[in-house]
PDB file of C-alpha atoms in Angstrom:
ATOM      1  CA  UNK B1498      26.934   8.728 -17.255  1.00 59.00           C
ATOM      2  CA  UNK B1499      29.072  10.407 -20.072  1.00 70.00           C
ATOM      3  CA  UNK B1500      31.380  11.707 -17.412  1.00 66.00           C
ATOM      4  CA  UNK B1501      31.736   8.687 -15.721  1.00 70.00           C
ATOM      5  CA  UNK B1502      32.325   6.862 -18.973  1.00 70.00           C
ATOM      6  CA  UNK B1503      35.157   8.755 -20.021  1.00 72.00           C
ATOM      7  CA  UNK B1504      36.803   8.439 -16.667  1.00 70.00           C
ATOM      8  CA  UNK B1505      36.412   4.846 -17.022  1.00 71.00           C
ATOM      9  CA  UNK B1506      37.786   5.325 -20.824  1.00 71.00           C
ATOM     10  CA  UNK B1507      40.761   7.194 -19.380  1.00 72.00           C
ATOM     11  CA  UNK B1508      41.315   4.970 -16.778  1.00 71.00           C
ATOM     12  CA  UNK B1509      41.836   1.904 -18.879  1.00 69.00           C
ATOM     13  CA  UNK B1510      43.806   4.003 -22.062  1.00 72.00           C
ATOM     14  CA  UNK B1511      46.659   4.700 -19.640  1.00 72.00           C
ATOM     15  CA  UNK B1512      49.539   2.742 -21.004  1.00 70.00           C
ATOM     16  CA  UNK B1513      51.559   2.742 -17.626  1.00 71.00           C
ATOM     17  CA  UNK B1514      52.077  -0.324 -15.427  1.00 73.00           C
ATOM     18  CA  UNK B1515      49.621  -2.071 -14.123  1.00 71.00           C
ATOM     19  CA  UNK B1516      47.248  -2.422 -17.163  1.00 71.00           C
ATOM     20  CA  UNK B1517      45.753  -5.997 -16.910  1.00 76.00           C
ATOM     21  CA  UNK B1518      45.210  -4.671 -13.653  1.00 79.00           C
ATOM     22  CA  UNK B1519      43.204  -1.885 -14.505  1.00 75.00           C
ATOM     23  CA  UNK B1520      41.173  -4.010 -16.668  1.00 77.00           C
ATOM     24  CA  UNK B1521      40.694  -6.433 -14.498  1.00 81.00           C
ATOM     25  CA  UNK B1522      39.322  -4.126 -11.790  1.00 81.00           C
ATOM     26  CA  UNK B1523      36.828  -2.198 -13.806  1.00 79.00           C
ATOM     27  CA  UNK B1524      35.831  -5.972 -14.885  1.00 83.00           C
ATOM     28  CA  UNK B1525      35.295  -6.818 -11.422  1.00 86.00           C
ATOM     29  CA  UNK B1526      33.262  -3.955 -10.425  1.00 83.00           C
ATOM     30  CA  UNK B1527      30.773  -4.780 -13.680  1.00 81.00           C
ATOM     31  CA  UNK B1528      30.639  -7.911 -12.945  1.00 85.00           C
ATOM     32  CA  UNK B1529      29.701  -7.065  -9.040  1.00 84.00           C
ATOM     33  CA  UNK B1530      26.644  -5.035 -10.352  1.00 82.00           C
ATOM     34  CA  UNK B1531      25.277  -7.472 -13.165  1.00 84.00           C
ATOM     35  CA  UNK B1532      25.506 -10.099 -10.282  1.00 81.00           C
ATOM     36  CA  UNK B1533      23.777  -8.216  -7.977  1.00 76.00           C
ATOM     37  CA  UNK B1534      21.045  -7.170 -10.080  1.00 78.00           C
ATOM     38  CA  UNK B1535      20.612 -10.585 -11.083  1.00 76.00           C
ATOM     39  CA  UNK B1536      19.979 -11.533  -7.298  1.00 72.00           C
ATOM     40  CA  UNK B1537      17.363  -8.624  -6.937  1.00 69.00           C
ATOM     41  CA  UNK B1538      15.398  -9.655  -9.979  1.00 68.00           C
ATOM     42  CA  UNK B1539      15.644 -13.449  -8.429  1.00 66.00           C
ATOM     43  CA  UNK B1540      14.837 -12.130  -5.299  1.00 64.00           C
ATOM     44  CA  UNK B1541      11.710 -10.307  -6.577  1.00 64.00           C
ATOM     45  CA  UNK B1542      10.534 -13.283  -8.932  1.00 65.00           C
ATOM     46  CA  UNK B1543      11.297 -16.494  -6.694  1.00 65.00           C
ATOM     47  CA  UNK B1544      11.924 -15.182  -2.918  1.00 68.00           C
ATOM     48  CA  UNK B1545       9.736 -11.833  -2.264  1.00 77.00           C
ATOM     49  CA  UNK B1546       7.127 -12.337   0.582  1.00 82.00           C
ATOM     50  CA  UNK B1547       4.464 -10.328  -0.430  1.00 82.00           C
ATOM     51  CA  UNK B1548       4.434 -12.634  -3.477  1.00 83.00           C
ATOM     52  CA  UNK B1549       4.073 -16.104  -1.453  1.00 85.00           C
ATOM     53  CA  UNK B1550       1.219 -14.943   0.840  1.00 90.00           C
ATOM     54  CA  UNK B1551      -0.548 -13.421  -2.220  1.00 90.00           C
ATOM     55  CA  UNK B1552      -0.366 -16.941  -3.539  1.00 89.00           C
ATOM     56  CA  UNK B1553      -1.041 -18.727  -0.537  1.00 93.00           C
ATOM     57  CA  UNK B1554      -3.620 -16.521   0.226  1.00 93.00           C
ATOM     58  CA  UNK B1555      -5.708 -16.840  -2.837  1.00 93.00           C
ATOM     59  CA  UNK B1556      -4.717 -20.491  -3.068  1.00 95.00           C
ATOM     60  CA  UNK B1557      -6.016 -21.610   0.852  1.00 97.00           C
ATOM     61  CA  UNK B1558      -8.466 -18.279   2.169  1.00 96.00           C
ATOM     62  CA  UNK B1559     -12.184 -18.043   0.677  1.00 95.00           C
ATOM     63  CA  UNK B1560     -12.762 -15.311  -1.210  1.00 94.00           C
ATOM     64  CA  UNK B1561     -14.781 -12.997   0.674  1.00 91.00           C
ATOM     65  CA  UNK B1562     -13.062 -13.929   4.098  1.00 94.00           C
ATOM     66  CA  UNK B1563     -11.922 -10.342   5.895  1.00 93.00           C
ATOM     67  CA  UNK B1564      -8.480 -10.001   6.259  1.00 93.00           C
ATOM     68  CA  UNK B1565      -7.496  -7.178   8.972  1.00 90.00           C
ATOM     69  CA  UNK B1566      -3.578  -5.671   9.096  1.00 86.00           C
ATOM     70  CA  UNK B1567      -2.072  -2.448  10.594  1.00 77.00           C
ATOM     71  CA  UNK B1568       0.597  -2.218   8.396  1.00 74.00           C
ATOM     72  CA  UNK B1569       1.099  -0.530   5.369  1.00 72.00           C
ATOM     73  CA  UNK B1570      -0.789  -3.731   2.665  1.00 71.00           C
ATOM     74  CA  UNK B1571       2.133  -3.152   0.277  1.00 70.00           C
ATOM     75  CA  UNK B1572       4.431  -4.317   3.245  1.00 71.00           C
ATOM     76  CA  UNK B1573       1.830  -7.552   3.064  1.00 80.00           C
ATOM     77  CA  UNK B1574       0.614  -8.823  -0.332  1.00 82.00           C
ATOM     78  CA  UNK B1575      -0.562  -7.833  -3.374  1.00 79.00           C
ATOM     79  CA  UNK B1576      -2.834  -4.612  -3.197  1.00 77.00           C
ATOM     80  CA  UNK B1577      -3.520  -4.737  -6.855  1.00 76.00           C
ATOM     81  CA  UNK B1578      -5.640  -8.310  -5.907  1.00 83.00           C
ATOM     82  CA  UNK B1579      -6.101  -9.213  -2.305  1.00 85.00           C
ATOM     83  CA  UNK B1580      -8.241  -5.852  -1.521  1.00 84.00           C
ATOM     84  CA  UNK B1581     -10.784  -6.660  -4.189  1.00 85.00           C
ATOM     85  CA  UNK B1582     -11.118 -10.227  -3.847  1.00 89.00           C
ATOM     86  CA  UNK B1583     -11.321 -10.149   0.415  1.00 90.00           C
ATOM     87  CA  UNK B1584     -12.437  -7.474   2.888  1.00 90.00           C
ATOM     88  CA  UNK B1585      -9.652  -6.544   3.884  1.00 88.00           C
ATOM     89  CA  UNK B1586      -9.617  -4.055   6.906  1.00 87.00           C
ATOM     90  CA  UNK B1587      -6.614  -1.068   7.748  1.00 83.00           C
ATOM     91  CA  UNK B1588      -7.227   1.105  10.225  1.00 76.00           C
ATOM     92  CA  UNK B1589     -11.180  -0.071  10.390  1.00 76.00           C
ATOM     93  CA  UNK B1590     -11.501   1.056   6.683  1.00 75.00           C
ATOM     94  CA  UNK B1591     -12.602  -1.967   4.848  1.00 76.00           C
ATOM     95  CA  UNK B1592     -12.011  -1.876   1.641  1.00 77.00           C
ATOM     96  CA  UNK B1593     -15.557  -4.293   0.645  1.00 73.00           C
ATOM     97  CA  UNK B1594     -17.259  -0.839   1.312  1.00 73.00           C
ATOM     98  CA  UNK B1595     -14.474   2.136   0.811  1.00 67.00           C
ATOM     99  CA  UNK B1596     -14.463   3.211  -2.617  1.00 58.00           C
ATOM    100  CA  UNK B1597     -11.702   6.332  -2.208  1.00 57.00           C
ATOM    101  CA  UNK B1598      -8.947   6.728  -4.795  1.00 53.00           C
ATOM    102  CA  UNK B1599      -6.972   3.763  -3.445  1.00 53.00           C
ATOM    103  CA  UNK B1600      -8.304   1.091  -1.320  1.00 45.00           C
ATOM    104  CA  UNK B1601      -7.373   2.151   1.900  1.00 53.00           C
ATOM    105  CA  UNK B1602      -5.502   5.881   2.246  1.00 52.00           C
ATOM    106  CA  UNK B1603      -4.266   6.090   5.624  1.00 53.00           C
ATOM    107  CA  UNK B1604      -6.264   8.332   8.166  1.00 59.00           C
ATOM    108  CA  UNK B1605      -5.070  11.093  10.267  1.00 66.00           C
ATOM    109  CA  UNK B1606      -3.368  10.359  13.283  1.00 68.00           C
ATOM    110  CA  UNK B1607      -5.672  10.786  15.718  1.00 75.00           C
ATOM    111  CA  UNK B1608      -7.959   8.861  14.089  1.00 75.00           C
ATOM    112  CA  UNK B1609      -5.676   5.829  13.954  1.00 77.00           C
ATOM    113  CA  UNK B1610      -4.608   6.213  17.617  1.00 80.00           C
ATOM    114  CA  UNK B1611      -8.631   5.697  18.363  1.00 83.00           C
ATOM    115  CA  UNK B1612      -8.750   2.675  16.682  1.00 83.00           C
ATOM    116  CA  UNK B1613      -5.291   1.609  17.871  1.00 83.00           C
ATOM    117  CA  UNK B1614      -6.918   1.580  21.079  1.00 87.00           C
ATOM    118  CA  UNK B1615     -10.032  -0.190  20.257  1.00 87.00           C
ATOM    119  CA  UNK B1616      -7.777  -2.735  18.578  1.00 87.00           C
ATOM    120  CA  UNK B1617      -5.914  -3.382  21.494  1.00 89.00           C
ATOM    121  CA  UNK B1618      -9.125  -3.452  23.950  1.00 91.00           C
ATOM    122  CA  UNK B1619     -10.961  -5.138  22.367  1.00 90.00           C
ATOM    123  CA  UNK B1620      -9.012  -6.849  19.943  1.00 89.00           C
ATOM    124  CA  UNK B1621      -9.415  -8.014  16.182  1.00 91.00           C
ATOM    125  CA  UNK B1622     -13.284  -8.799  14.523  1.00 91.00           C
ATOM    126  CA  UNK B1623     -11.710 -10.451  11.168  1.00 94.00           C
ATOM    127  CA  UNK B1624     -11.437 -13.920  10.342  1.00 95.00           C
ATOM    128  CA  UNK B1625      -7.443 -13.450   9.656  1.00 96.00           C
ATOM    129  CA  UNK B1626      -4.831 -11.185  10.803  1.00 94.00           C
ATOM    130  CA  UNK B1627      -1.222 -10.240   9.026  1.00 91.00           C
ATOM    131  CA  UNK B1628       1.611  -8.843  10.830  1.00 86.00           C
ATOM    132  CA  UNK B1629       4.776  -7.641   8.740  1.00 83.00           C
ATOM    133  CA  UNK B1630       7.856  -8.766  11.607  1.00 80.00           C
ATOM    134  CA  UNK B1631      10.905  -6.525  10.659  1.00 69.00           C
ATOM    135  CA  UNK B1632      11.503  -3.337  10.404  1.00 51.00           C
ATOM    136  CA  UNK B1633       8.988  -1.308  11.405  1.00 48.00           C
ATOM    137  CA  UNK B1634       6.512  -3.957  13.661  1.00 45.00           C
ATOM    138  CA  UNK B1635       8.940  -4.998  16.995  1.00 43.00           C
ATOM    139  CA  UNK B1636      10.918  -1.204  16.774  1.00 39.00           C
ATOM    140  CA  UNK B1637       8.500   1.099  16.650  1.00 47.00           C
ATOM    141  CA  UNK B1638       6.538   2.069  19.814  1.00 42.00           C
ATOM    142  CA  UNK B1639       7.102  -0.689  22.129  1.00 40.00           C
ATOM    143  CA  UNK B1640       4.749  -2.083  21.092  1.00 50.00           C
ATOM    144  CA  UNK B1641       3.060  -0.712  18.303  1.00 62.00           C
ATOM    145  CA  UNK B1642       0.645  -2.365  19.484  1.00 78.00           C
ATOM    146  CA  UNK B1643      -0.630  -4.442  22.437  1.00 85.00           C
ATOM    147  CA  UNK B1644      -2.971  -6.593  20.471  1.00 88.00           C
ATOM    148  CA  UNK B1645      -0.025  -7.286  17.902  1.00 85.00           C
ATOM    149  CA  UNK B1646       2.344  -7.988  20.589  1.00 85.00           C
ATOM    150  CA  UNK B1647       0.077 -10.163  21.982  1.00 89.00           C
ATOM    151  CA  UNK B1648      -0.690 -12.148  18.926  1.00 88.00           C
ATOM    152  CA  UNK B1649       3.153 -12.273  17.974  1.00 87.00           C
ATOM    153  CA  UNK B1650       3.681 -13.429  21.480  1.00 88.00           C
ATOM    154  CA  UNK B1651       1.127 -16.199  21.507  1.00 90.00           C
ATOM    155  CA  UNK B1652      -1.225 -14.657  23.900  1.00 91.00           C
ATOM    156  CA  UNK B1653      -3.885 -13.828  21.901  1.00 92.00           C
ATOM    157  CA  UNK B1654      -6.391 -16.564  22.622  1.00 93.00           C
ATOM    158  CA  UNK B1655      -9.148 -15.629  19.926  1.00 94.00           C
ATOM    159  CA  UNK B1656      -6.190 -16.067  17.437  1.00 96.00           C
ATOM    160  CA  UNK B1657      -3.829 -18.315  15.879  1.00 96.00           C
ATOM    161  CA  UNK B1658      -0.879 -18.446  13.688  1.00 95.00           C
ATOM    162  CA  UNK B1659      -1.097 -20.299  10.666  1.00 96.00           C
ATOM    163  CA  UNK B1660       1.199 -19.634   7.708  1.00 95.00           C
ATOM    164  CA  UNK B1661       4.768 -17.860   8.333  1.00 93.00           C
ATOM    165  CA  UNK B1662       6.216 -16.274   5.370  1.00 89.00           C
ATOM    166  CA  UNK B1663      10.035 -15.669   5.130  1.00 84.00           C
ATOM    167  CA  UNK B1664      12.079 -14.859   2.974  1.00 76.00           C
ATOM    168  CA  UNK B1665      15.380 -16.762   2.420  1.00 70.00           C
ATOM    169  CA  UNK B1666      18.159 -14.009   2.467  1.00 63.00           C
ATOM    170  CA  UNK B1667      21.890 -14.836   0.715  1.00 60.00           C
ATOM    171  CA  UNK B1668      24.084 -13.639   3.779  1.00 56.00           C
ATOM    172  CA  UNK B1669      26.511 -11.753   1.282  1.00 58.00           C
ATOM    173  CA  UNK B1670      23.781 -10.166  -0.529  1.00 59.00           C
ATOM    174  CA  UNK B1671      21.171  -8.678   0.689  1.00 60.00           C
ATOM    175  CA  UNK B1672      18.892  -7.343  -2.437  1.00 57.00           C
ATOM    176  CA  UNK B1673      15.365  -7.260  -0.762  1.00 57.00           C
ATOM    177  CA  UNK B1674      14.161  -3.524  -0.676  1.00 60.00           C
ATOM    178  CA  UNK B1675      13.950  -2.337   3.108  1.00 61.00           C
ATOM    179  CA  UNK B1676       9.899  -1.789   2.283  1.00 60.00           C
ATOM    180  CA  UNK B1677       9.062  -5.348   2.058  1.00 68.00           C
ATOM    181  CA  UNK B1678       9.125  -7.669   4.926  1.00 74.00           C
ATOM    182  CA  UNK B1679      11.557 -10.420   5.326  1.00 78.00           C
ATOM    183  CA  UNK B1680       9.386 -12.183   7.524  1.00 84.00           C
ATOM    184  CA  UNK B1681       4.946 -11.995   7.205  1.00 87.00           C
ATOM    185  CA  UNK B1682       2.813 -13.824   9.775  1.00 91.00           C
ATOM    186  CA  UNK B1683      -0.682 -14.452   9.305  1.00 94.00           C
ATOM    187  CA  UNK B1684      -3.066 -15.566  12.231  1.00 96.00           C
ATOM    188  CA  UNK B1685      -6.677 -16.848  12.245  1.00 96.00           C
ATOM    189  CA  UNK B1686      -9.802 -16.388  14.279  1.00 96.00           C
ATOM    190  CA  UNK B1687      -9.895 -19.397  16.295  1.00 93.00           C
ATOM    191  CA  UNK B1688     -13.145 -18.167  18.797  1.00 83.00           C
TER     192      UNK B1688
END
């Protein structure tokens, strides 16, 4: 930062042509990153996902209620609250009964690829299931899942959708972190 700041101090000392220019460009480009900083703290306070179906969550699901997901939960909600106020299940690892470092470490691969299976034969035991829709849900694996694509497609009977959470990008500026979802669906046991 010293380096660039005398750069930027040489820069604007020159006392050729084109001064106000100068000034006004180095102006421009501080102004660019104050703005867009602005927009990611708005962004995280008013327009982050993970936020609004923390809230809605806690707000409209009984405590207690499981609440199964195959995503990574901080893709999903609050992991600091949701795990210990609902059983929420990853990779058939509740976290009501897993009391590891964090709520729900990821397994090894094989054992996820066993349950992946049982999840799509015989689908889903919880009450409510989330699905993070972006990056890494529709592109990876087509599908990551069959159970997921079915419930994203509509053809999961046992299940419906409920609450859609999306986030409401500015189409200049896109501040929202590429590990949070822009959009979260959450579907309920119906059967």
């Amino acid at each position: 930062s010293i380096f660039s700041g005398k750069v930027i101090a040489d820069f604007l000392s020159q006392k050729k042509k084109g001064y106000v220019l100068r000034r006004s460009f180095v102006l421009a480009v501080f102004s660019f990153a104050v703005y867009y900083t602005f927009q990611a703290d708005l962004f995280f306070a008013c327009n982050d996902t993970r936020y609004h179906s923390t809230r809605w969550i806690s707000e409209n699901i009984p405590k207690g209620s499981t609440i199964e997901h195959y995503q990574e939960g901080e893709n999903l909600f609050s992991t600091s609250k949701i795990p210990y106020e609902y059983d929420v299940v990853f990779w058939g690892r509740h976290s009501a009964d897993y009391r590891g470092k964090k709520s729900l470490y990821l397994r090894n691969v094989s054992e996820k690829l066993i349950y992946r299976d049982k999840l799509n034969n015989t689908g889903s035991n919880a009450g409510f299931f989330m699905l993070a829709v972006g990056t890494e849900f529709v592109m990876e694996e087509p599908p990551q899942s069959t159970f997921m694509r079915r419930l994203y497609d509509g053809n999961e009977p046992d299940f419906k959708l409920i609450k859609v959470f999306e986030a409401d990008e500015n189409f200049f500026i896109k501040p929202r972190p590429e590990w949070t979802s822009p959009k979260i669906l959450l579907y309920q046991r119906i059967k």
